[in-house]
Short mmCIF file of C-alpha atoms in Angstrom, two decimals:
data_model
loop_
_atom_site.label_atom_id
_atom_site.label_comp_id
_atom_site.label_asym_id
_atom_site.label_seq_id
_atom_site.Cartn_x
_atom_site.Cartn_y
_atom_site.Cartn_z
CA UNK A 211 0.00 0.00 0.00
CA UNK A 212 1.33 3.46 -0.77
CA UNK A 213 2.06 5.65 2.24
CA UNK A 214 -0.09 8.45 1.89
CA UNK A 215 2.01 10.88 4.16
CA UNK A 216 3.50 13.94 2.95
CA UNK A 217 7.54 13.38 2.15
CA UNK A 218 9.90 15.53 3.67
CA UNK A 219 12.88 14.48 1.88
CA UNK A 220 12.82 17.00 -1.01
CA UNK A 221 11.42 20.12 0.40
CA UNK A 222 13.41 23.01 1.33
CA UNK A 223 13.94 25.22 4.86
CA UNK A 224 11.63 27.48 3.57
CA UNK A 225 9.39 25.08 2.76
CA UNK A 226 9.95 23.49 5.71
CA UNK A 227 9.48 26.38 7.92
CA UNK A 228 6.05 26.70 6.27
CA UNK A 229 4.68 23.31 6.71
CA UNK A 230 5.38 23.39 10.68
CA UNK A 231 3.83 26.32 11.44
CA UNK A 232 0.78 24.87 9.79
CA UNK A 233 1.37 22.69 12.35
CA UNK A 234 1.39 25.06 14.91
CA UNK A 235 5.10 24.69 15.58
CA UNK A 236 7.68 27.57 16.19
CA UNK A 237 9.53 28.12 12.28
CA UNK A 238 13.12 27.40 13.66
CA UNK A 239 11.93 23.86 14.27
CA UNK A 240 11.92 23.67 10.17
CA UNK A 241 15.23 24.62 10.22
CA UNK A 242 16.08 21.94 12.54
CA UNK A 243 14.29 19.21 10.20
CA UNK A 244 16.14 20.88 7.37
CA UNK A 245 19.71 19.69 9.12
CA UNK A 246 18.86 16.39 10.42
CA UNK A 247 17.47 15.48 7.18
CA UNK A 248 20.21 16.57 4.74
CA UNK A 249 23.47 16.83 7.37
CA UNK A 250 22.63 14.23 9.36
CA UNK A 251 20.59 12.32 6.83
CA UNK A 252 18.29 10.46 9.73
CA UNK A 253 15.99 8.06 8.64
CA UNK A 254 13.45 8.25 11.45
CA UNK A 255 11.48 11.41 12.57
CA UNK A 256 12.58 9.59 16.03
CA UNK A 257 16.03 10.64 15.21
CA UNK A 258 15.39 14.56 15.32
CA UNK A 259 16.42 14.37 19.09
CA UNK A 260 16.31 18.32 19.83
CA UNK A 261 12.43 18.62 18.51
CA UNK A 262 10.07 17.72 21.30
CA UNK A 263 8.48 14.49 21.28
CA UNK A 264 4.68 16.27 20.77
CA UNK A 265 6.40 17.67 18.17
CA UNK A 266 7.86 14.80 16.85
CA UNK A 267 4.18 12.58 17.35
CA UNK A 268 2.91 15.54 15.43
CA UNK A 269 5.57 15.11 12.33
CA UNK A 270 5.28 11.46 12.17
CA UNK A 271 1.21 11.60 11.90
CA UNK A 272 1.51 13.48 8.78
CA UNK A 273 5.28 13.03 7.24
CA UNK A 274 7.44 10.40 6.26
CA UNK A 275 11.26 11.13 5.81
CA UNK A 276 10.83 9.54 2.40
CA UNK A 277 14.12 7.96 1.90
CA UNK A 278 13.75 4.27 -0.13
CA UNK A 279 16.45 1.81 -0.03
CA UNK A 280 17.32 0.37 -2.96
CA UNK A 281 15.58 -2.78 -4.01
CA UNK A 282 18.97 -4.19 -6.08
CA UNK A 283 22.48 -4.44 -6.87
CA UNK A 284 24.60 -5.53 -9.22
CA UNK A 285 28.48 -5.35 -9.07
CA UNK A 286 31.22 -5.06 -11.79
CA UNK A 287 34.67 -6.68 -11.71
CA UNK A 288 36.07 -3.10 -11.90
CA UNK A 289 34.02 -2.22 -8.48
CA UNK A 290 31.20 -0.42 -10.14
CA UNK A 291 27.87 -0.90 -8.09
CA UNK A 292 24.61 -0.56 -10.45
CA UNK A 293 21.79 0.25 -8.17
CA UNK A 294 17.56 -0.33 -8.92
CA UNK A 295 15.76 2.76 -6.35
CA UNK A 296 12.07 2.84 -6.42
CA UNK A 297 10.19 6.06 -7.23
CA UNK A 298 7.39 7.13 -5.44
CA UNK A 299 5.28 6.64 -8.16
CA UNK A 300 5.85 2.87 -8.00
CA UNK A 301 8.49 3.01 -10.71
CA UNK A 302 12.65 1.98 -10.75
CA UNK A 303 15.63 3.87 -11.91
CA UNK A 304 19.03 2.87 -11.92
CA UNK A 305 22.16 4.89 -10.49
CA UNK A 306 25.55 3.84 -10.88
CA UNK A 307 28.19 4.40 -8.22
CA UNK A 308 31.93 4.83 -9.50
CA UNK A 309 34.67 4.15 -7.25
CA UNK A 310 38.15 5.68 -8.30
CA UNK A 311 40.67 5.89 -5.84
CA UNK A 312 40.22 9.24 -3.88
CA UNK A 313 36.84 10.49 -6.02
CA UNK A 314 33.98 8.62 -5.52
CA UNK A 315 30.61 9.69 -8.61
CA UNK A 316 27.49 9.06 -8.38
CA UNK A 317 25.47 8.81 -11.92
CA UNK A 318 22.08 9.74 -11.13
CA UNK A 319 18.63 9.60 -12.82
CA UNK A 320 16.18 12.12 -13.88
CA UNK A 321 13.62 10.51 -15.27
CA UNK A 322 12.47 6.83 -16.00
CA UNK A 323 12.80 6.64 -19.02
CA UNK A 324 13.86 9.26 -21.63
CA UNK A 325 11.87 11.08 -24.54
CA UNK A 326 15.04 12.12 -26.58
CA UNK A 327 15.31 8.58 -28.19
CA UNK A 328 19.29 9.47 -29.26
CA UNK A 329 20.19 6.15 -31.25
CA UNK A 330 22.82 4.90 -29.25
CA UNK A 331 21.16 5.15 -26.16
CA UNK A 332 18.99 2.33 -24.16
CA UNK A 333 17.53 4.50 -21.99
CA UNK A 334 15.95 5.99 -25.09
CA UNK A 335 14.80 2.52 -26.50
CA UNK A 336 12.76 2.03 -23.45
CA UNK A 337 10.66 5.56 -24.07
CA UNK A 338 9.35 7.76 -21.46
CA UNK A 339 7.32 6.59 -18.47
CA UNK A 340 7.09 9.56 -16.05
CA UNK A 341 9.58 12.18 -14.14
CA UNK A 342 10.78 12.21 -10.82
CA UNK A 343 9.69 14.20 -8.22
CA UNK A 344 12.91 15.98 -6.06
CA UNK A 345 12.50 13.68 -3.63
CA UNK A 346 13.30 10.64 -5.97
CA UNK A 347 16.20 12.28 -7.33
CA UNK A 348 17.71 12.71 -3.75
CA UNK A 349 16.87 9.27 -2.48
CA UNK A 350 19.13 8.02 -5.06
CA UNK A 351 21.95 9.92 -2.81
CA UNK A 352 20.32 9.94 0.13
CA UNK A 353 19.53 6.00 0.08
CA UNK A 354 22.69 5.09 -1.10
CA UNK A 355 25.16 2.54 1.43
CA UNK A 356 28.14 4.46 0.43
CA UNK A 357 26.50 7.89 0.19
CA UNK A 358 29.45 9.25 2.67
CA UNK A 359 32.15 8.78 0.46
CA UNK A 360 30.78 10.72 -2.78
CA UNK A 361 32.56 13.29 -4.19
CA UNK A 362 30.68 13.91 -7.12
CA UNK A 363 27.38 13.54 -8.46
CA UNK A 364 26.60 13.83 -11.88
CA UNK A 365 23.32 13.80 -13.74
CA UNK A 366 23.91 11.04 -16.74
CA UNK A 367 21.76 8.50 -15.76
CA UNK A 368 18.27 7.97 -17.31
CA UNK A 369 16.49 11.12 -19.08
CA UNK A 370 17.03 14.27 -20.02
CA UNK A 371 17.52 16.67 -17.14
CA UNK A 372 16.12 19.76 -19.20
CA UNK A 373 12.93 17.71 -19.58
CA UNK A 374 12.69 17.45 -15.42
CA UNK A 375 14.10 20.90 -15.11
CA UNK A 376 11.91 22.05 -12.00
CA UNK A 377 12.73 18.77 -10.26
CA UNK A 378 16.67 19.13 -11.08
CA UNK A 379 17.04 22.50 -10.16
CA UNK A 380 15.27 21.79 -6.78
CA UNK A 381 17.51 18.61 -5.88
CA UNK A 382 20.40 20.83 -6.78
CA UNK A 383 19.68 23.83 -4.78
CA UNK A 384 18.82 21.58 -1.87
CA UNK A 385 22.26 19.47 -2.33
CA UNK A 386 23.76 23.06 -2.44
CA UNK A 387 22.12 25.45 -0.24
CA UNK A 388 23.38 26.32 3.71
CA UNK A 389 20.69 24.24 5.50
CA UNK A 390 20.40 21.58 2.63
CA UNK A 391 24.16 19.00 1.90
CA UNK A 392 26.18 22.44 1.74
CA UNK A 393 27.30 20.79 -1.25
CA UNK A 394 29.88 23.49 -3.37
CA UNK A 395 28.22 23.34 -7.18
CA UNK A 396 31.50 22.16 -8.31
CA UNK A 397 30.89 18.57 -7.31
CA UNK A 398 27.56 18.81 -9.55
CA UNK A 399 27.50 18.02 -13.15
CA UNK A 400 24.38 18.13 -15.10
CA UNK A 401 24.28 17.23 -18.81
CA UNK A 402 21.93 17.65 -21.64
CA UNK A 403 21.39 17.22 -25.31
CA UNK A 404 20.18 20.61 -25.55
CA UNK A 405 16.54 21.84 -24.74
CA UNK A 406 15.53 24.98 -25.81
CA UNK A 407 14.71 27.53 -22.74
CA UNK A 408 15.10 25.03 -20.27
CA UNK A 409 18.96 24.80 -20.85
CA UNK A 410 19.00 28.78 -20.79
CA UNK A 411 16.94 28.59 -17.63
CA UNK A 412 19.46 26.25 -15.61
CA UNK A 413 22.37 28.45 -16.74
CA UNK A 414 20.68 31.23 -15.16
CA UNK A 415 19.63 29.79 -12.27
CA UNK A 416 22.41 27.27 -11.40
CA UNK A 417 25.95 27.28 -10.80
CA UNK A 418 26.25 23.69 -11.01
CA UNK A 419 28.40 22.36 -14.06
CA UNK A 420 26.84 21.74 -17.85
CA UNK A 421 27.73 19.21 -19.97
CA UNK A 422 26.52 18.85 -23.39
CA UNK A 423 25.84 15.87 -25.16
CA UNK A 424 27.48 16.60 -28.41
CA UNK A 425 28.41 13.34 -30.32
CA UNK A 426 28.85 15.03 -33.71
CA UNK A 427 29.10 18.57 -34.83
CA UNK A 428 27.78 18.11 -38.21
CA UNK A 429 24.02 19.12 -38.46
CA UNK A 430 22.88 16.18 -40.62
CA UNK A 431 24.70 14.03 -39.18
CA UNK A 432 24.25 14.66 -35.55
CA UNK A 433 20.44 14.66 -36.23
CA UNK A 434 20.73 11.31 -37.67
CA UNK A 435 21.55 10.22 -34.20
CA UNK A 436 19.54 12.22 -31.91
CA UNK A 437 16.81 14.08 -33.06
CA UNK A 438 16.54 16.51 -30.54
CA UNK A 439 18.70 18.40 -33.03
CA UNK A 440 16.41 19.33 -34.95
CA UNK A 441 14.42 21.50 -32.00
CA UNK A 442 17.88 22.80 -30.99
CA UNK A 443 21.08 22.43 -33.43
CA UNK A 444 24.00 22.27 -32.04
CA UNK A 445 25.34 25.27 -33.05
CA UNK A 446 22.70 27.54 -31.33
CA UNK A 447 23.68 25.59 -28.09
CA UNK A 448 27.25 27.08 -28.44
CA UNK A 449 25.46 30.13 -28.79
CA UNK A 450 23.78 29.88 -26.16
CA UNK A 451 26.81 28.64 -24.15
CA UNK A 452 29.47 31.74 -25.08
CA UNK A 453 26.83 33.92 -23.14
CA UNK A 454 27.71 32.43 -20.06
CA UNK A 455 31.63 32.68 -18.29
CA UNK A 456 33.07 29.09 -18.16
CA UNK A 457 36.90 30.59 -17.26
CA UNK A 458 36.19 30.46 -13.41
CA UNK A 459 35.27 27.58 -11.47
CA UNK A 460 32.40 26.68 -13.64
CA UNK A 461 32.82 24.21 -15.95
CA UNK A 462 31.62 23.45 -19.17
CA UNK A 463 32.04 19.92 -21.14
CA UNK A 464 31.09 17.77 -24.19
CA UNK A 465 30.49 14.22 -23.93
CA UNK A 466 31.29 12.30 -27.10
CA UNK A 467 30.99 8.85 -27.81
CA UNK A 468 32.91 7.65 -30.66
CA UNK A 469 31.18 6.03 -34.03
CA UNK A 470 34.37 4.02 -35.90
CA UNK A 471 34.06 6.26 -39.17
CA UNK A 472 31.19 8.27 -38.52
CA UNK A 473 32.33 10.73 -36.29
CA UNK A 474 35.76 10.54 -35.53
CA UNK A 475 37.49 11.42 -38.03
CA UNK A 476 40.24 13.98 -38.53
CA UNK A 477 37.85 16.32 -40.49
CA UNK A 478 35.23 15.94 -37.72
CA UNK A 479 37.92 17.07 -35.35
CA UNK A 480 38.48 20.23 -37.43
CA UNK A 481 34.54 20.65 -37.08
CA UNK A 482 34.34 20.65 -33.34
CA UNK A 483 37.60 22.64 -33.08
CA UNK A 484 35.74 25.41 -35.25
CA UNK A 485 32.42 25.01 -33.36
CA UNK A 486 33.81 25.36 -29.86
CA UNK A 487 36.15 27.83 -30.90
CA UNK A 488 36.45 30.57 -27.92
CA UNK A 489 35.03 28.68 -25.48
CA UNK A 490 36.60 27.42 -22.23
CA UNK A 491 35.69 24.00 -21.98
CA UNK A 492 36.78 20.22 -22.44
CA UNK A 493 35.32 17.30 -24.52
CA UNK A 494 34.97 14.14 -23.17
CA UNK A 495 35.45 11.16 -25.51
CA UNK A 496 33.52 7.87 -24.67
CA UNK A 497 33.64 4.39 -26.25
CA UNK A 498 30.33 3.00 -27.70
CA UNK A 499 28.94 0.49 -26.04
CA UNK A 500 26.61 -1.61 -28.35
CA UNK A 501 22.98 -1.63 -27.51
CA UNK A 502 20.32 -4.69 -29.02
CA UNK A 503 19.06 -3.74 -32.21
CA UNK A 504 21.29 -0.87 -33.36
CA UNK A 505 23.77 -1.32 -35.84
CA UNK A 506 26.51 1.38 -35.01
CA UNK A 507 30.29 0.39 -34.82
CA UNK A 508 32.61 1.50 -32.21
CA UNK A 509 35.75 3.68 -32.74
CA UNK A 510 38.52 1.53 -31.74
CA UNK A 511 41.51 3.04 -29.40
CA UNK A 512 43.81 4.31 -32.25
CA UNK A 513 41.07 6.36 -34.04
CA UNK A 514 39.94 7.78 -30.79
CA UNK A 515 43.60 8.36 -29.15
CA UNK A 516 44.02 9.80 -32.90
CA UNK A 517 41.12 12.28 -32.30
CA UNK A 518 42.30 13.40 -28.94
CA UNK A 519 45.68 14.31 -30.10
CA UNK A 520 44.44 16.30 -32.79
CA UNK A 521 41.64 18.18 -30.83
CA UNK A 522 44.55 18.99 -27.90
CA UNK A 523 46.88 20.39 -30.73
CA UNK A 524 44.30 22.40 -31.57
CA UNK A 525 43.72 24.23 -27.84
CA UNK A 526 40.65 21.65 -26.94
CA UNK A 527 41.44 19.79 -23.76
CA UNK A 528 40.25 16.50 -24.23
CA UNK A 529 40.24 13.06 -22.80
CA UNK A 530 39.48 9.72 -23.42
CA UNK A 531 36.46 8.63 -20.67
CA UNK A 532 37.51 5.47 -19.17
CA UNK A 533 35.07 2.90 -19.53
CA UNK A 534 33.01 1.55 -15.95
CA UNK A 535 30.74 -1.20 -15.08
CA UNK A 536 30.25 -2.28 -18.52
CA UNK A 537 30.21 -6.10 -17.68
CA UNK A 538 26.72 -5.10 -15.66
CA UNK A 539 25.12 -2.79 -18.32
CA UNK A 540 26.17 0.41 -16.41
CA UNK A 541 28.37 1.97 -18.82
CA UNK A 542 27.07 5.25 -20.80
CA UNK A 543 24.03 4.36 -22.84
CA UNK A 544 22.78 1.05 -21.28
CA UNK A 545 20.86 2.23 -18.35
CA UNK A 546 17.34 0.97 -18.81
CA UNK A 547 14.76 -0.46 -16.39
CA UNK A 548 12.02 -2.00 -16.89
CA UNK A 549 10.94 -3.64 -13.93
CA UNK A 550 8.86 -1.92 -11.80
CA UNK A 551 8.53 -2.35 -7.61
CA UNK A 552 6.91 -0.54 -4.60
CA UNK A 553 8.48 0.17 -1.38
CA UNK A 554 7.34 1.47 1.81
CA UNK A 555 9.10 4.78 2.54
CA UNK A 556 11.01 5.58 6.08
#
């Protein structure tokens, strides 16, 4: 049965602050909710020791922390951990937790599903099937067994983070804000394949880092494999993009997986040298990782060393992504779920 509580995980002080005086509690005590749930990270009302227990009685008759363990794992050779979270809508996404020496990332999920159907990408096979609420985007860090020893989080899981742009920007303001993780915006990537407004609107309202899946910079061609090109070319995303500074600590990126003859080749290196041309940022290459149905080769490690070389000649810092968790279908592009579960929330 679905707990019909209100959640607390997910809502800010503010917010907070408003729902307890409903309540007929002092404000401050919303602040104090606000730092056991997202410094301490309790997962009992019980827990909130400096909040009087009428108070506390009061809480737990109408709210639920809301955190949801996962309901599976599955571990790669290379110490990867794929994990399935349930939603709160009854649905599972998958996060992926990558281990690597001192930095720790967590790849998290937007949406179940994804709407932009790029070619190359599972997530996009399975379709759309509903966004997630703040709330589910934080339980994937706040439910997560080795939560304490993230450095990182970035949002590359499943969906398009543009297309859950209200939900994203409130998990990142909460993972950044003074009474929320305190979380510096430097440990928070968010990519995108380029949505108009809604890109514009988190460089405005965000400091967190953008990352842009590029892929090709050839019109044609890069609309051949993702047609959310043709709502927003690529080339009015750089536009958008040299608006913004990217020369302090804000970063900006391409992510790039490599097609063996499509798309890295030494001429498309001279295209994406003259497309990002003035702009502080870095590409990312990543190796294809073949998904059922979809006949695309992979670059092999010469053409793609090749295309580095060429790009950091040129003045574009680039690197070659290693490649995680492949052996459990966590690796770019194969996040997909289609199992769904329930789970009663703490």
């Amino acid at each position: 049965m679905v707990n019909a509580k209100k959640v607390l995980l997910g809502l800010t002080s503010a917010e907070l602050k408003d729902a307890v005086r409903q309540m007929g509690m002092p404000a401050f005590t919303g602040g104090q909710i606000a730092r056991w749930l997202y410094q301490q990270h309790v997962v009992s009302i019980d827990e909130m020791t400096n909040i009087s227990k009428q108070n506390r009685e009061l809480l737990k008759a109408n709210f639920t922390i809301g955190v949801m363990p996962p309901v599976d794992c599955q571990r790669s050779k290379d110490g990867t951990a794929k994990y399935l979270f349930p939603t709160a809508s009854g649905q599972c996404v998958e996060t992926v937790y990558i281990p690597d020496g001192e930095r720790a990332t967590l790849c998290v999920s937007s949406q179940v599903g994804c709407k932009m159907n790029c070619l190359f990408c599972q997530t996009g096979k399975q379709g759309w099937e509903g966004d997630l609420t703040a709330a589910d985007i934080l339980n994937q860090i706040y439910g997560l067994p080795e939560r304490d020893t993230l450095t990182n989080v970035v949002f590359m899981g499943q969906g398009e983070p543009m297309d859950n742009l209200d939900a994203v920007l409130r998990a990142t303001q909460i993972l950044t804000a003074d009474d929320g993780f305190q979380w510096s915006p430097k440990r928070i990537t968010v990519s995108s394949v380029g949505v108009k407004s809604k890109l514009k609107r988190f460089l405005d309202e965000s400091q967190c880092h953008v990352a842009i899946s590029m892929h090709n910079p050839l019109h044609e061609q890069r609309l051949a494999l993702m047609p959310a090109e043709r709502a927003m070319p690529i080339a009015e995303v750089l536009a958008l993009l040299r608006q913004y500074d990217f020369t302090h600590q804000r970063r900006c990126s391409f992510e790039y997986i490599c097609f063996g003859g499509l798309n890295d080749t030494l001429a498309h290196g001279r295209e994406i040298v003259k497309l990002v041309s003035g702009l502080e940022c870095r590409v990312n290459l990543i190796r294809f990782h073949q998904i059922p149905d979809v006949d695309l080769p992979g670059s092999d490690e010469q053409r793609m060393e090749r295309l580095r070389d060429y790009l950091t000649q040129h003045g574009v810092f680039t690197t070659i992504r290693a490649s995680r968790g492949q052996d459990i279908f966590a690796a770019c592009g194969l996040l997909s779920t289609a199992r769904k579960s329930l789970s009663n929330t703490i």
